[in-house]
mmCIF file of C-alpha atoms in Angstrom:
data_model
loop_
_atom_site.group_PDB
_atom_site.id
_atom_site.type_symbol
_atom_site.label_atom_id
_atom_site.label_comp_id
_atom_site.label_asym_id
_atom_site.label_seq_id
_atom_site.Cartn_x
_atom_site.Cartn_y
_atom_site.Cartn_z
ATOM 1 C CA MET P 132 0.000 0.000 0.000
ATOM 2 C CA GLY P 133 2.734 2.430 0.981
ATOM 3 C CA ALA P 134 4.654 1.734 -2.214
ATOM 4 C CA VAL P 135 1.592 2.440 -4.350
ATOM 5 C CA ALA P 136 0.847 5.724 -2.571
ATOM 6 C CA ALA P 137 4.505 6.766 -2.696
ATOM 7 C CA ALA P 138 4.750 5.988 -6.414
ATOM 8 C CA TYR P 139 1.586 8.004 -7.056
ATOM 9 C CA ILE P 140 2.969 11.025 -5.172
ATOM 10 C CA VAL P 141 6.516 10.852 -6.560
ATOM 11 C CA ILE P 142 5.628 10.167 -10.196
ATOM 12 C CA SER P 143 2.864 12.772 -10.441
ATOM 13 C CA THR P 144 4.874 15.520 -8.704
ATOM 14 C CA SER P 145 7.980 14.684 -10.754
ATOM 15 C CA ALA P 146 5.971 14.886 -13.968
ATOM 16 C CA VAL P 147 4.685 18.327 -13.005
ATOM 17 C CA GLY P 148 8.252 19.501 -12.448
ATOM 18 C CA ALA P 149 9.688 17.913 -15.587
ATOM 19 C CA LEU P 150 7.029 18.608 -18.218
ATOM 20 C CA ASP P 151 5.657 21.869 -19.568
ATOM 21 C CA ALA P 152 2.214 22.283 -21.105
ATOM 22 C CA SER P 153 1.975 26.052 -20.649
ATOM 23 C CA PHE P 154 1.776 26.510 -24.433
ATOM 24 C CA LEU P 155 -1.741 25.045 -24.298
ATOM 25 C CA PHE P 156 -3.059 27.992 -22.279
ATOM 26 C CA PRO P 157 -4.079 31.460 -23.526
ATOM 27 C CA ASP P 158 -1.304 33.858 -24.573
ATOM 28 C CA GLY P 159 -2.999 36.618 -22.605
ATOM 29 C CA TRP P 160 -2.329 34.870 -19.304
ATOM 30 C CA SER P 161 0.733 35.790 -17.237
ATOM 31 C CA PRO P 162 3.677 33.339 -17.116
ATOM 32 C CA ALA P 163 2.658 32.352 -13.571
ATOM 33 C CA GLU P 164 -0.923 31.639 -14.666
ATOM 34 C CA ARG P 165 0.193 29.570 -17.656
ATOM 35 C CA SER P 166 2.680 27.664 -15.489
ATOM 36 C CA THR P 167 -0.068 26.960 -12.962
ATOM 37 C CA GLY P 168 -2.338 25.684 -15.715
ATOM 38 C CA SER P 169 0.450 23.435 -16.971
ATOM 39 C CA GLY P 170 1.023 21.985 -13.512
ATOM 40 C CA PHE P 171 -2.676 21.382 -12.963
ATOM 41 C CA LEU P 172 -3.141 19.665 -16.328
ATOM 42 C CA ILE P 173 -0.065 17.440 -16.133
ATOM 43 C CA GLY P 174 -0.731 16.518 -12.503
ATOM 44 C CA ALA P 175 -4.363 15.644 -13.185
ATOM 45 C CA LEU P 176 -3.534 13.503 -16.218
ATOM 46 C CA PHE P 177 -0.723 11.592 -14.536
ATOM 47 C CA GLN P 178 -2.739 10.967 -11.359
ATOM 48 C CA LEU P 179 -5.680 9.709 -13.400
ATOM 49 C CA LEU P 180 -3.488 7.447 -15.531
ATOM 50 C CA LEU P 181 -1.644 6.082 -12.502
ATOM 51 C CA VAL P 182 -4.871 5.099 -10.745
ATOM 52 C CA LEU P 183 -6.381 3.456 -13.818
ATOM 53 C CA SER P 184 -3.139 1.674 -14.734
ATOM 54 C CA ALA P 185 -2.630 0.311 -11.225
ATOM 55 C CA ALA P 186 -6.240 -0.867 -11.094
ATOM 56 C CA TYR P 187 -6.602 -2.508 -14.493
ATOM 57 C CA LEU P 188 -3.097 -3.153 -15.844
ATOM 58 C CA VAL P 189 -1.390 -4.124 -12.590
ATOM 59 C CA GLY P 190 -4.675 -5.567 -11.303
ATOM 60 C CA LEU P 191 -4.869 -4.164 -7.774
ATOM 61 C CA LYS P 192 -8.208 -5.479 -6.503
ATOM 62 C CA ASP P 193 -8.548 -2.952 -3.683
ATOM 63 C CA LEU P 194 -8.100 -0.150 -6.198
ATOM 64 C CA GLN P 195 -10.741 -1.674 -8.465
ATOM 65 C CA ARG P 196 -13.035 -1.856 -5.455
ATOM 66 C CA ALA P 197 -12.307 1.793 -4.671
ATOM 67 C CA ILE P 198 -13.232 2.819 -8.214
ATOM 68 C CA ALA P 199 -16.548 0.988 -7.858
ATOM 69 C CA ALA P 200 -17.112 2.690 -4.489
ATOM 70 C CA SER P 201 -16.900 6.119 -6.130
ATOM 71 C CA SER P 202 -20.503 5.760 -7.289
ATOM 72 C CA ALA P 203 -21.871 3.636 -4.423
ATOM 73 C CA PRO P 204 -24.705 4.997 -2.239
ATOM 74 C CA SER P 205 -23.654 6.503 1.068
ATOM 75 C CA THR P 206 -25.302 7.582 4.330
ATOM 76 C CA SER P 207 -26.587 10.926 5.560
ATOM 77 C CA LYS P 208 -23.958 10.870 8.327
ATOM 78 C CA ALA P 209 -21.167 10.548 5.764
ATOM 79 C CA TRP P 210 -22.553 13.406 3.669
ATOM 80 C CA THR P 211 -22.816 15.574 6.796
ATOM 81 C CA ILE P 212 -19.219 14.886 7.893
ATOM 82 C CA ALA P 213 -17.855 15.566 4.411
ATOM 83 C CA ALA P 214 -19.922 18.736 3.993
ATOM 84 C CA LEU P 215 -18.907 20.167 7.376
ATOM 85 C CA ALA P 216 -15.219 19.434 6.785
ATOM 86 C CA THR P 217 -15.443 21.042 3.359
ATOM 87 C CA SER P 218 -17.177 24.143 4.706
ATOM 88 C CA ILE P 219 -14.517 24.611 7.389
ATOM 89 C CA HIS P 220 -11.685 24.070 4.911
ATOM 90 C CA VAL P 221 -13.096 26.479 2.324
ATOM 91 C CA GLY P 222 -13.977 29.112 4.909
ATOM 92 C CA THR P 223 -10.550 28.988 6.540
ATOM 93 C CA ALA P 224 -8.743 29.203 3.208
ATOM 94 C CA MET P 225 -10.800 32.180 2.060
ATOM 95 C CA LEU P 226 -10.403 34.075 5.331
ATOM 96 C CA VAL P 227 -6.731 33.345 6.016
ATOM 97 C CA PHE P 228 -4.860 32.335 2.867
ATOM 98 C CA LEU P 229 -6.457 34.103 -0.104
ATOM 99 C CA PRO P 230 -5.481 37.761 -0.556
ATOM 100 C CA GLN P 231 -8.524 38.316 -2.805
ATOM 101 C CA PRO P 232 -11.159 35.777 -1.692
ATOM 102 C CA GLU P 233 -13.848 37.419 -3.830
ATOM 103 C CA ARG P 234 -12.055 36.102 -6.926
ATOM 104 C CA VAL P 235 -13.266 32.607 -6.033
ATOM 105 C CA TRP P 236 -16.597 33.571 -7.627
ATOM 106 C CA GLU P 237 -15.031 35.205 -10.682
ATOM 107 C CA LEU P 238 -16.535 34.097 -14.008
ATOM 108 C CA SER P 239 -13.337 34.527 -15.991
ATOM 109 C CA ASN P 240 -11.732 32.096 -18.403
ATOM 110 C CA LEU P 241 -8.764 31.942 -16.008
ATOM 111 C CA ASN P 242 -10.908 30.726 -13.129
ATOM 112 C CA LEU P 243 -13.042 28.391 -15.235
ATOM 113 C CA ILE P 244 -10.157 26.769 -17.115
ATOM 114 C CA LEU P 245 -7.888 26.298 -14.085
ATOM 115 C CA SER P 246 -10.783 24.822 -12.117
ATOM 116 C CA ALA P 247 -11.840 22.494 -14.935
ATOM 117 C CA VAL P 248 -8.422 20.998 -15.742
ATOM 118 C CA SER P 249 -7.775 20.004 -12.136
ATOM 119 C CA ILE P 250 -11.208 18.545 -11.319
ATOM 120 C CA PRO P 251 -10.080 14.943 -12.089
ATOM 121 C CA ASP P 252 -7.828 15.224 -9.015
ATOM 122 C CA GLY P 253 -10.938 15.093 -6.844
ATOM 123 C CA TRP P 254 -11.758 11.646 -8.185
ATOM 124 C CA SER P 255 -8.293 10.096 -8.449
ATOM 125 C CA GLN P 256 -7.060 11.304 -5.052
ATOM 126 C CA GLU P 257 -10.168 10.089 -3.243
ATOM 127 C CA VAL P 258 -10.041 6.713 -4.998
ATOM 128 C CA LEU P 259 -6.431 6.281 -3.885
ATOM 129 C CA PHE P 260 -6.152 7.963 -0.476
ATOM 130 C CA ARG P 261 -9.630 7.199 0.842
ATOM 131 C CA GLY P 262 -10.658 4.138 -1.154
ATOM 132 C CA PHE P 263 -7.584 2.021 -1.823
ATOM 133 C CA VAL P 264 -5.752 2.981 1.384
ATOM 134 C CA LEU P 265 -8.719 2.386 3.690
ATOM 135 C CA PHE P 266 -9.753 -0.856 2.020
ATOM 136 C CA ARG P 267 -6.206 -2.220 2.184
ATOM 137 C CA LEU P 268 -5.766 -1.187 5.830
ATOM 138 C CA THR P 269 -9.142 -2.680 6.757
ATOM 139 C CA ARG P 270 -8.114 -6.018 5.239
ATOM 140 C CA SER P 271 -4.932 -5.846 7.326
ATOM 141 C CA ASP P 272 -6.992 -5.350 10.519
ATOM 142 C CA VAL P 273 -5.467 -1.933 11.226
ATOM 143 C CA PRO P 274 -7.563 -0.058 13.843
ATOM 144 C CA ALA P 275 -10.008 2.450 12.374
ATOM 145 C CA ILE P 276 -8.420 5.490 14.044
ATOM 146 C CA ALA P 277 -5.008 4.515 12.655
ATOM 147 C CA GLN P 278 -6.548 4.091 9.199
ATOM 148 C CA ILE P 279 -7.920 7.633 9.388
ATOM 149 C CA PHE P 280 -4.574 9.128 10.445
ATOM 150 C CA ILE P 281 -2.635 7.203 7.774
ATOM 151 C CA SER P 282 -5.078 8.306 5.077
ATOM 152 C CA GLY P 283 -4.802 11.924 6.202
ATOM 153 C CA SER P 284 -0.997 11.786 6.304
ATOM 154 C CA LEU P 285 -0.685 10.379 2.785
ATOM 155 C CA PHE P 286 -3.170 12.956 1.510
ATOM 156 C CA ALA P 287 -1.031 15.733 3.000
ATOM 157 C CA GLY P 288 1.959 14.291 1.163
ATOM 158 C CA ILE P 289 0.471 14.935 -2.274
ATOM 159 C CA HIS P 290 0.077 18.617 -1.319
ATOM 160 C CA LEU P 291 3.751 19.294 -0.551
ATOM 161 C CA GLY P 292 3.790 21.432 -3.686
ATOM 162 C CA TYR P 293 1.614 23.992 -1.918
ATOM 163 C CA THR P 294 4.092 24.610 0.883
ATOM 164 C CA GLY P 295 6.032 27.866 1.093
ATOM 165 C CA GLU P 296 9.418 28.949 2.337
ATOM 166 C CA THR P 297 8.654 30.138 5.883
ATOM 167 C CA ALA P 298 7.738 27.750 8.689
ATOM 168 C CA TRP P 299 4.150 29.046 8.677
ATOM 169 C CA GLU P 300 3.829 28.670 4.897
ATOM 170 C CA PHE P 301 5.272 25.153 5.073
ATOM 171 C CA ILE P 302 3.263 23.711 7.947
ATOM 172 C CA THR P 303 -0.191 25.225 7.431
ATOM 173 C CA PRO P 304 -0.990 23.582 4.051
ATOM 174 C CA LEU P 305 0.098 20.229 5.443
ATOM 175 C CA ILE P 306 -1.987 20.589 8.612
ATOM 176 C CA GLY P 307 -4.998 21.727 6.603
ATOM 177 C CA THR P 308 -4.850 18.870 4.111
ATOM 178 C CA PHE P 309 -4.082 16.347 6.858
ATOM 179 C CA MET P 310 -7.178 17.410 8.818
ATOM 180 C CA LEU P 311 -9.337 17.432 5.699
ATOM 181 C CA GLY P 312 -8.047 13.984 4.755
ATOM 182 C CA CYS P 313 -8.823 12.631 8.217
ATOM 183 C CA PHE P 314 -12.383 13.966 8.151
ATOM 184 C CA TYR P 315 -12.903 12.579 4.654
ATOM 185 C CA ALA P 316 -11.617 9.192 5.811
ATOM 186 C CA TRP P 317 -14.075 9.339 8.706
ATOM 187 C CA ALA P 318 -16.843 10.106 6.215
ATOM 188 C CA VAL P 319 -15.919 7.051 4.138
ATOM 189 C CA LYS P 320 -15.849 4.839 7.227
ATOM 190 C CA SER P 321 -19.266 6.244 8.205
ATOM 191 C CA GLY P 322 -20.683 5.693 4.740
ATOM 192 C CA SER P 323 -20.048 1.952 4.405
ATOM 193 C CA GLY P 324 -17.046 2.584 2.164
ATOM 194 C CA SER P 325 -18.786 4.845 -0.337
ATOM 195 C CA LEU P 326 -16.563 7.533 -1.822
ATOM 196 C CA LYS P 327 -19.365 9.571 -3.367
ATOM 197 C CA PRO P 328 -19.653 12.271 -0.638
ATOM 198 C CA VAL P 329 -15.896 12.907 -0.442
ATOM 199 C CA ILE P 330 -15.472 12.985 -4.228
ATOM 200 C CA VAL P 331 -18.263 15.545 -4.602
ATOM 201 C CA CYS P 332 -16.856 17.687 -1.786
ATOM 202 C CA HIS P 333 -13.271 17.395 -3.000
ATOM 203 C CA VAL P 334 -14.280 18.481 -6.502
ATOM 204 C CA LEU P 335 -16.070 21.461 -4.966
ATOM 205 C CA ILE P 336 -12.918 22.489 -3.079
ATOM 206 C CA ILE P 337 -10.849 22.203 -6.247
ATOM 207 C CA ALA P 338 -13.301 24.256 -8.286
ATOM 208 C CA LEU P 339 -13.510 27.012 -5.664
ATOM 209 C CA LEU P 340 -10.036 27.220 -4.171
ATOM 210 C CA GLN P 341 -7.304 25.454 -6.086
ATOM 211 C CA PRO P 342 -6.633 28.089 -8.781
ATOM 212 C CA TRP P 343 -6.327 30.925 -6.282
ATOM 213 C CA LEU P 344 -4.374 28.987 -3.651
ATOM 214 C CA ALA P 345 -1.828 28.051 -6.298
ATOM 215 C CA LEU P 346 -1.559 31.598 -7.672
ATOM 216 C CA ALA P 347 -1.253 33.050 -4.146
ATOM 217 C CA ARG P 348 1.960 31.137 -3.405
#
């Protein structure tokens, strides 16, 4: 399990650093905006391909099960946990980390395109960090609370690219994503393994926050 998660994190982040797709984005965007779009697109594609390849080419059964769980019915408790965690995460980010939080609602091609290209992350990351990880740990009889903390820790790892140079800028993104990951894992455990609530909520966070958090770094 650890090797799969590590490979997912290392390969996708390395691809973002090594490849450049900024030429695909509008000439009118700034270099930082085009670079952000490139990173989002390459990261989303590699994460999606890694999940599908590991599930159907390598044949990881727990990952196949996680993919099926992405559309499985859940419980009202799971939806409530995921929605509350999402509300807290979005509210905190807008109040503390975004210099212009009103731009979250901006109907510009910059906002719409950057949000759209990274939306697949909401599916692939939940399938891996909440589905595959939790299913594999459950089969290994790992206690539920440990499963939640492990899932949250691995989820924080994929967000190392959002850390800054100062101690505050380094630790706060990791704490935020760790806490969100733990609450999402709790939601999955409360929803009989369904990933639907956390995928919907994760996609919402990406659509609202990800472009502006990346550009604010």
